[in-house]
Coordinates of C-alpha atoms in Angstrom, one line a residue:
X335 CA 1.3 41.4 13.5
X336 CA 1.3 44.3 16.5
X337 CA 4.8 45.7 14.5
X338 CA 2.5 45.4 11.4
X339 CA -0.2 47.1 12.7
X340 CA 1.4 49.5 14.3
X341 CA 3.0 50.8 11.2
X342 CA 0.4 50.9 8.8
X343 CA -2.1 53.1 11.5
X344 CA 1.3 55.8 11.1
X345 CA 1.3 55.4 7.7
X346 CA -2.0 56.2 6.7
X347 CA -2.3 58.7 9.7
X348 CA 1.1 60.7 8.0
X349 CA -0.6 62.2 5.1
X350 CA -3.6 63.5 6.9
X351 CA -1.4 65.7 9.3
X352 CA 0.6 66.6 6.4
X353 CA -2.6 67.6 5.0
X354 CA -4.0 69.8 8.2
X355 CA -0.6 71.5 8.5
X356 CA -0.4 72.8 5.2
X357 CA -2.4 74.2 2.3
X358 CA -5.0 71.9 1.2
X359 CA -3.5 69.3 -1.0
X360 CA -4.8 68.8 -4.7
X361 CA -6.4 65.7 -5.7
X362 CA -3.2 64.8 -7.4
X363 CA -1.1 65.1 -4.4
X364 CA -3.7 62.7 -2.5
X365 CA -3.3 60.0 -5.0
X366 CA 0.2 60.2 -5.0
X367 CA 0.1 59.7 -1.2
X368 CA -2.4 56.9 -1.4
X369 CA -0.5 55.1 -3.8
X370 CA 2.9 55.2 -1.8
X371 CA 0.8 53.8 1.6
X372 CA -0.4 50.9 -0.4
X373 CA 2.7 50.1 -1.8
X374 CA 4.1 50.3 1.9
X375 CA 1.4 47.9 3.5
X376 CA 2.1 44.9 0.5
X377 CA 5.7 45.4 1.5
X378 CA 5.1 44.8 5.1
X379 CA 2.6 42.4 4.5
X380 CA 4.8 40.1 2.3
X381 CA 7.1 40.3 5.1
X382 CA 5.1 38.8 7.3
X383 CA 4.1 36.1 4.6
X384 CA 5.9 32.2 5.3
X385 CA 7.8 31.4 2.5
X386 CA 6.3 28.3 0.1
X387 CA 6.8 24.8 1.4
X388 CA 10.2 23.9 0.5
X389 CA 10.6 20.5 -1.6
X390 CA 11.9 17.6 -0.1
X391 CA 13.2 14.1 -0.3
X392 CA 12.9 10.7 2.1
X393 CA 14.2 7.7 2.3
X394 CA 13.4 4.5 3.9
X395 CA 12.8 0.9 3.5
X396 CA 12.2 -2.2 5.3
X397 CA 13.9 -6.3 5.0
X398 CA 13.5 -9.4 6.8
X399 CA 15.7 -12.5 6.8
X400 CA 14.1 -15.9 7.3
X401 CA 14.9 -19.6 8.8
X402 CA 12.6 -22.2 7.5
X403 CA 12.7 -25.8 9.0
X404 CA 9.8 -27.9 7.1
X405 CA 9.6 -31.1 6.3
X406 CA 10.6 -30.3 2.3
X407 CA 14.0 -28.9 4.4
X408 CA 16.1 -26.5 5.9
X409 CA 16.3 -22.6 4.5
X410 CA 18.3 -19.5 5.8
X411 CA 17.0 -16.7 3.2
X412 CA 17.2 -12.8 3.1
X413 CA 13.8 -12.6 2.0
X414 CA 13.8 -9.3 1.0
X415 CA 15.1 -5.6 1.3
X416 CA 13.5 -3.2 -0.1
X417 CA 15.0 0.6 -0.5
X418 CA 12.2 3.5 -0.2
X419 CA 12.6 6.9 -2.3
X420 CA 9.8 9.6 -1.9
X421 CA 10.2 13.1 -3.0
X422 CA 7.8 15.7 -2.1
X423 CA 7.4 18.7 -4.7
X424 CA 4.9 20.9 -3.0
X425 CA 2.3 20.5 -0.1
X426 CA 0.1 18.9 -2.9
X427 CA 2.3 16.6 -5.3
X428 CA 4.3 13.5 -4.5
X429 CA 6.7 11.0 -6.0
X430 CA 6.8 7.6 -4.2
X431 CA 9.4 4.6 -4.7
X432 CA 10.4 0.6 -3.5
X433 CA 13.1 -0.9 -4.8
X434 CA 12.6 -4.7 -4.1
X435 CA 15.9 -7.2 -3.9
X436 CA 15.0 -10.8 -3.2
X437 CA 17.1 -13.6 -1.8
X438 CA 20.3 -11.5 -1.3
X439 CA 21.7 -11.4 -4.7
X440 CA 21.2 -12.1 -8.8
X441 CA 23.1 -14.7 -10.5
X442 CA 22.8 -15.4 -13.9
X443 CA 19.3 -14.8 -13.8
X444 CA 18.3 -17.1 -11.5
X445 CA 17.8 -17.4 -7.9
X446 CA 17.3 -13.7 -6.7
X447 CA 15.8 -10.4 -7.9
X448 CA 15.5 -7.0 -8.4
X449 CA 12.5 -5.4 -9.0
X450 CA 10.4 -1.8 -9.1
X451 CA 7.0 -2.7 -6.3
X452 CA 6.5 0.9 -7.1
X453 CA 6.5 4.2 -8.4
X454 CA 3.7 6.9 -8.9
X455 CA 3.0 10.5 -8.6
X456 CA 0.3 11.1 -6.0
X457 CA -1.9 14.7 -6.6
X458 CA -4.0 16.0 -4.4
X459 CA -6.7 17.3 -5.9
X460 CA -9.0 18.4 -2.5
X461 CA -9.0 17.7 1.0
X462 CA -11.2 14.3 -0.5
X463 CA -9.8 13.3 -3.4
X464 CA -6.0 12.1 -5.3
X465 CA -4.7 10.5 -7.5
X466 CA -2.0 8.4 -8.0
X467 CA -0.2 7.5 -12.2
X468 CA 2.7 5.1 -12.1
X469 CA 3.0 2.4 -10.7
X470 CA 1.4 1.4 -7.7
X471 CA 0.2 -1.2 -5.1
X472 CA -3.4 -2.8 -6.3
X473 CA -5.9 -2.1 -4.1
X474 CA -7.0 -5.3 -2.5
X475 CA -6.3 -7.6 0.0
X476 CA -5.1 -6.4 3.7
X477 CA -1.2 -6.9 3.5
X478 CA -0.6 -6.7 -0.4
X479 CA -0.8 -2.4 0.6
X480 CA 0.5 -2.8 4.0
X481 CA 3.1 -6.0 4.2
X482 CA 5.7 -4.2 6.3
X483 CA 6.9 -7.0 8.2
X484 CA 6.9 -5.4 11.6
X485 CA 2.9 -4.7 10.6
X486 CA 1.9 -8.4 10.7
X487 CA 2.4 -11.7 12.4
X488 CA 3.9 -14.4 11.5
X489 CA 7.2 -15.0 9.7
X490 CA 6.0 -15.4 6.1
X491 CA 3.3 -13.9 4.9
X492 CA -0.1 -15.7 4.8
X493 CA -0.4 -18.0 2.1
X494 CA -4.2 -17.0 0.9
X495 CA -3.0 -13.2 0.0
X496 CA 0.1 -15.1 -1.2
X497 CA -1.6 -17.0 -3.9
X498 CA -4.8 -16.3 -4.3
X499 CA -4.6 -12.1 -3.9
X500 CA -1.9 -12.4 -4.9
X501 CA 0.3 -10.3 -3.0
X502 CA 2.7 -7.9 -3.5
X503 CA 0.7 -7.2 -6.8
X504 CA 1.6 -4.0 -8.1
X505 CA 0.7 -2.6 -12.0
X506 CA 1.1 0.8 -13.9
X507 CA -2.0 2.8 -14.5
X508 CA -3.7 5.4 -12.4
X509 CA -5.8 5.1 -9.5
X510 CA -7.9 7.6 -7.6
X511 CA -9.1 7.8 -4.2
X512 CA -11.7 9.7 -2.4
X513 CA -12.1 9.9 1.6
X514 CA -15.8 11.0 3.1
X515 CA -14.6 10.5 6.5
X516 CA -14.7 7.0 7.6
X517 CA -15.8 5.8 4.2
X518 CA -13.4 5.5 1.3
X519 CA -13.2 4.8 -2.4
X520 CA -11.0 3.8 -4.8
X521 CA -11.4 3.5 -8.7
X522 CA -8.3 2.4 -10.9
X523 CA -7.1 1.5 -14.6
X524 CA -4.4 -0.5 -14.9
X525 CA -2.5 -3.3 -16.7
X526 CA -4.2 -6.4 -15.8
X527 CA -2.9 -10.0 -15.4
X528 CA -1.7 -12.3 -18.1
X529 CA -1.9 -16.2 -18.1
X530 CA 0.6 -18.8 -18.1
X531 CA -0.5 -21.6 -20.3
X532 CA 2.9 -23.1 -20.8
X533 CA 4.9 -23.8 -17.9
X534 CA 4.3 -27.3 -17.1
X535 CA 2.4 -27.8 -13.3
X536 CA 1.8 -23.9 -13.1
X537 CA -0.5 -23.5 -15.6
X538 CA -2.9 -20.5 -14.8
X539 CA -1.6 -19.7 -12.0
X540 CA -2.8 -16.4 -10.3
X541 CA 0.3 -15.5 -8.2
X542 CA 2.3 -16.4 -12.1
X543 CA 0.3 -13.9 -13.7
X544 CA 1.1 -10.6 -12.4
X545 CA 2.8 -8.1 -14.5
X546 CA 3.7 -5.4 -12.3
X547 CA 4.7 -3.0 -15.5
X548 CA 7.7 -4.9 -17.0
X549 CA 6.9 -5.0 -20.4
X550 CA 3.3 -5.9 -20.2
X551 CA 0.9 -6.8 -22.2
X552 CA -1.3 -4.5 -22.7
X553 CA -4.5 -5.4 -24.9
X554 CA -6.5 -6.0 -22.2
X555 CA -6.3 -3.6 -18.8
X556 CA -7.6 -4.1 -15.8
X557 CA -10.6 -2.1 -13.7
X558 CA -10.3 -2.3 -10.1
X559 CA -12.7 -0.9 -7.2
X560 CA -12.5 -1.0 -3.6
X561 CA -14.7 0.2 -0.8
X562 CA -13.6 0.7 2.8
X563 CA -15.1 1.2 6.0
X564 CA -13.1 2.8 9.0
X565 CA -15.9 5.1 10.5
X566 CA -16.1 2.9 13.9
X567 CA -13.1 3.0 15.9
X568 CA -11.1 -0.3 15.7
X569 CA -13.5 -1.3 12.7
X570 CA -11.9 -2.4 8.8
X571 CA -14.5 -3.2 6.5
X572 CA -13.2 -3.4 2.4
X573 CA -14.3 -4.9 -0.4
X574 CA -12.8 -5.0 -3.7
X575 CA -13.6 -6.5 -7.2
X576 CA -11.8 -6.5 -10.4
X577 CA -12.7 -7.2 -14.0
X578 CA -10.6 -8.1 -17.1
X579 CA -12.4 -8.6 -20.3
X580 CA -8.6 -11.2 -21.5
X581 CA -6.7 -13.1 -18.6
X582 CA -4.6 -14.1 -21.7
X583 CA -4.2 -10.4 -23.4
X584 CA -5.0 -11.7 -26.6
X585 CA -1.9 -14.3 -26.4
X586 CA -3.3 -17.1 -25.3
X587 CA -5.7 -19.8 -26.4
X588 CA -9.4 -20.7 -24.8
X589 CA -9.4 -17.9 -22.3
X590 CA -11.6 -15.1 -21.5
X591 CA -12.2 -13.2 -18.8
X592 CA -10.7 -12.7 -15.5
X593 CA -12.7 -11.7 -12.0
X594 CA -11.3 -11.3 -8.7
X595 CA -13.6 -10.8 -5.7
X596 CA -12.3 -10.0 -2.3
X597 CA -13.4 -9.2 1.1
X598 CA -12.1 -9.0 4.6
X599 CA -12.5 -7.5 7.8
X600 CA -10.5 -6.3 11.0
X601 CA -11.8 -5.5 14.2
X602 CA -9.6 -4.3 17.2
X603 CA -10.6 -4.0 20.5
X604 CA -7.8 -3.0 23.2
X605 CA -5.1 -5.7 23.0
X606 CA -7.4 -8.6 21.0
X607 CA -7.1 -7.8 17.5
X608 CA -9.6 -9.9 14.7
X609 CA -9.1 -10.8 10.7
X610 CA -10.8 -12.5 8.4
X611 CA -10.4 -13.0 4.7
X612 CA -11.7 -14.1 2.1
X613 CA -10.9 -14.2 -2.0
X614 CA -11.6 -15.7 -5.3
X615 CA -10.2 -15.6 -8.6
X616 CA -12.1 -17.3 -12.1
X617 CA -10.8 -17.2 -15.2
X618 CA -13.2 -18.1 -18.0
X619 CA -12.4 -20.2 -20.7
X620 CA -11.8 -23.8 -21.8
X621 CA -8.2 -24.0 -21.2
X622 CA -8.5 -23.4 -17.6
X623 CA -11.1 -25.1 -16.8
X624 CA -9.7 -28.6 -18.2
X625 CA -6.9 -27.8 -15.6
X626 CA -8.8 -27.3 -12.9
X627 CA -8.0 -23.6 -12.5
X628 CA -11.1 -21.8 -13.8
X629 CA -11.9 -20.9 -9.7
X630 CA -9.0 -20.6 -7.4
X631 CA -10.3 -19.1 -4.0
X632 CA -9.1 -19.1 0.1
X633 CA -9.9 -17.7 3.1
X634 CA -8.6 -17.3 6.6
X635 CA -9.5 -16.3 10.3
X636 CA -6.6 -14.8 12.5
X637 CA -6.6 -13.9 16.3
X638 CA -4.0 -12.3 18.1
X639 CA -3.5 -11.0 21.3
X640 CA -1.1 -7.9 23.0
X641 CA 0.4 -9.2 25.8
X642 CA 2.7 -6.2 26.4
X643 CA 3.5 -3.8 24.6
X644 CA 6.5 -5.8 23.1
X645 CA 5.0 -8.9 23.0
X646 CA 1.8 -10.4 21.2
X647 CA 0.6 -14.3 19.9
X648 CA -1.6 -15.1 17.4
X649 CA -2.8 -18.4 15.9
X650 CA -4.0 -18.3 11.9
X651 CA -6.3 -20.7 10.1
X652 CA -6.0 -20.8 6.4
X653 CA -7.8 -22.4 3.5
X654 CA -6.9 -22.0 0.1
X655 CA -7.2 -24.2 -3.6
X656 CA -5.3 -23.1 -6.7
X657 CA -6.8 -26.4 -8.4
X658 CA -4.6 -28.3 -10.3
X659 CA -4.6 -32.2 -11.2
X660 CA -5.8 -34.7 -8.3
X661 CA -8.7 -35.2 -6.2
X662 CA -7.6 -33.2 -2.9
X663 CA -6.6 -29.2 -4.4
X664 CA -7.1 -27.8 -1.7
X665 CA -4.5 -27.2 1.2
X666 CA -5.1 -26.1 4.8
X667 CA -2.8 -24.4 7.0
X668 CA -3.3 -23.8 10.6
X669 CA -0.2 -21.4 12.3
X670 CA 0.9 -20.3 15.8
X671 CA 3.5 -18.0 17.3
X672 CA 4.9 -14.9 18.9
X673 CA 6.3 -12.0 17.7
X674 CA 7.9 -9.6 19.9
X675 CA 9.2 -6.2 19.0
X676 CA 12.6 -4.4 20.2
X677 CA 11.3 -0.9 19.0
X678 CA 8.1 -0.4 17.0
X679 CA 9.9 -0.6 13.7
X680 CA 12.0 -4.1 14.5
X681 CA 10.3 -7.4 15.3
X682 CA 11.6 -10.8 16.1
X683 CA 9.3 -13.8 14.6
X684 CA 8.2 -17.4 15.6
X685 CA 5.5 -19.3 14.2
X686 CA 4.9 -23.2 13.9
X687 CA 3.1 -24.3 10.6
X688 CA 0.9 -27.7 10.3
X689 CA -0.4 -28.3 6.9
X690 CA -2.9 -31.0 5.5
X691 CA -4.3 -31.2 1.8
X692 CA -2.0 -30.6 -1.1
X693 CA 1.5 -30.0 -1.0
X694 CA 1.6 -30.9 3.2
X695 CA 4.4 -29.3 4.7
X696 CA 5.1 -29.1 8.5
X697 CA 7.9 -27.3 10.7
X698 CA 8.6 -24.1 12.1
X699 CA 10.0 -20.5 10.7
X700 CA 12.4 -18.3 12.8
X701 CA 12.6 -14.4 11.2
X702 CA 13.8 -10.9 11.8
X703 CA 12.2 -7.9 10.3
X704 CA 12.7 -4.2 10.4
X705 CA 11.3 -1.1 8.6
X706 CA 12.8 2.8 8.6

């Protein structure tokens, strides 16, 4: 900036000794001279100008490989990797990717799979408000947005956003967001959930009735709002609701609408951190309600605690009902464990599980988990 304005005070300084050495200059001459210094000064001052952002592309991903000893037996399982592709077109517009492959491989059809989680276009419209149209996460839940494995404990993921959320749950459509400093909102439109009324024992299930984009039905979308809290350091308050006018998308018999309320909350202070859940999914209709399944809700309360850096416990209580046939739905799960973590981005898991209620299954889960 000095070289800068060190040549434009001799520029325009040049034409008025020209014009005290000489005969006085007509007005021609002095527009002429004018119109050469401007063009002079946009030169040097596009030289000084940082070129645009360039474009650019990431990768990334994350995986974790399980061992599950329960009493329904023994399981080694690569859960999951999942391949991350982001490409960033300017300062304000984004592409975003996963590619999801479960249990290690695909056989003929069965067993394992491969599958989009997501892929959107982000635009920022302001410093307060984006968009995102594609596909994308949903907007509920704490881990269905943020399931990472080095981002939570335990070695599988809690079984209330498991069913009830039901995480990952991802759907095409377009969702905005809006940040007012600690408060934020989002607002989306998107394919909504479609019933199962045929497979025999999972019947309406929620977790059964995602889409997530592949071919989906589409009569009937789904409207999806969320409110956070983060204003107070170490404070998560969210609540989300959605609303689907067909759980059945016009396909299915004795069904109406579909209503998901969910809350939680997260509260760090220095190494304690605190969660609590809690969500619930009706479905109207006859047909569900004759299987039980017209409410399916759960809940839980974690604790954890930082012992080092490296090293934190926690201990998870968790209450959840799907409904179903028989008198006792509803299963509780209480776990336990340690996860400690070689480098911030790779954790090694143990948890013990007890379970009462439906379904009882007892043992304890070994796992490995990384992210990039």
């Amino acid at each position: 900036m000095r070289h800068l304005f060190k040549a434009t005070t001799i520029s325009l300084l040049a034409p008025v000794s020209a014009f005290a050495a000489s005969a006085a200059p007509t007005l021609e001459d002095l527009q002429k001279q004018i119109d050469a210094q401007q063009q002079r000064i946009a030169s040097l001052e596009q030289a000084q100008t940082p070129a645009a952002e360039p474009s650019k592309t990431f990768f990334g991903g994350y995986g974790e490989l399980h061992y599950n000893n329960l009493d329904s037996g023994e399981e080694l399982d690569l859960h999951r990797v999942v391949l991350f592709i982001g490409h960033r077109f300017d300062s304000r517009t984004r592409f975003n990717s996963e590619i999801e492959i479960e249990h290690a491989f695909v056989e003929g059809g069965e067993g394992g799979e491969v599958a989009v989680e997501q892929a959107f276009v982000e635009r920022d419209w302001n410093n307060q408000w984006k968009s995102r149209f594609g596909l994308f996460l949903m907007p509920v839940g704490i881990i269905n947005e943020r399931h990472e494995p080095p981002t939570f404990y335990g070695v599988e993921r809690n079984p209330v956003e498991r069913n009830i959320v039901p995480a990952t749950w991802s759907e095409g459509g377009i969702q905005t967001i809006g940040t007012f400093g600690g408060l934020s909102v989002d607002l989306a439109v998107s394919g909504g959930i479609q019933v199962d009324d045929q497979t025999a024992g999972r019947e309406f299930l929620i977790r059964d009735s995602r889409q997530g984009a592949s071919e989906a039905a589409a009569s009937s979308p789904a409207y999806t709002a969320r409110v956070q809290w983060r204003g107070t350091p170490g404070l998560e308050l969210s609540l989300s609701a959605m609303y689907q006018d067909d759980a059945g998308q016009g396909e299915v018999d004795n069904v109406g609408a579909a209503t998901l309320v969910q809350a939680h909350a997260i509260y760090r202070v220095r190494a304690l951190d605190l969660r609590a859940l809690y969500a619930r999914f009706e479905l109207d209709g006859s047909a569900p309600a004759a299987l039980n399944r017209d409410v399916q809700d759960g809940g839980y309360l974690e604790a954890s605690y930082k012992i080092t850096p490296e090293l934190g416990v926690f201990t998870r209580y968790n209450v959840y009902d799907n409904g179903g046939s028989g008198d006792e739905t509803e299963t509780r799960q209480t776990n336990a464990g340690i996860n400690y973590w070689l480098i911030p981005e790779v954790v090694l898991k143990a948890d013990y599980q007890w379970q009462s209620g439906a379904g009882a299954d007892d043992g304890f889960n070994l796992g490995v988990g990384y992210q990039f």
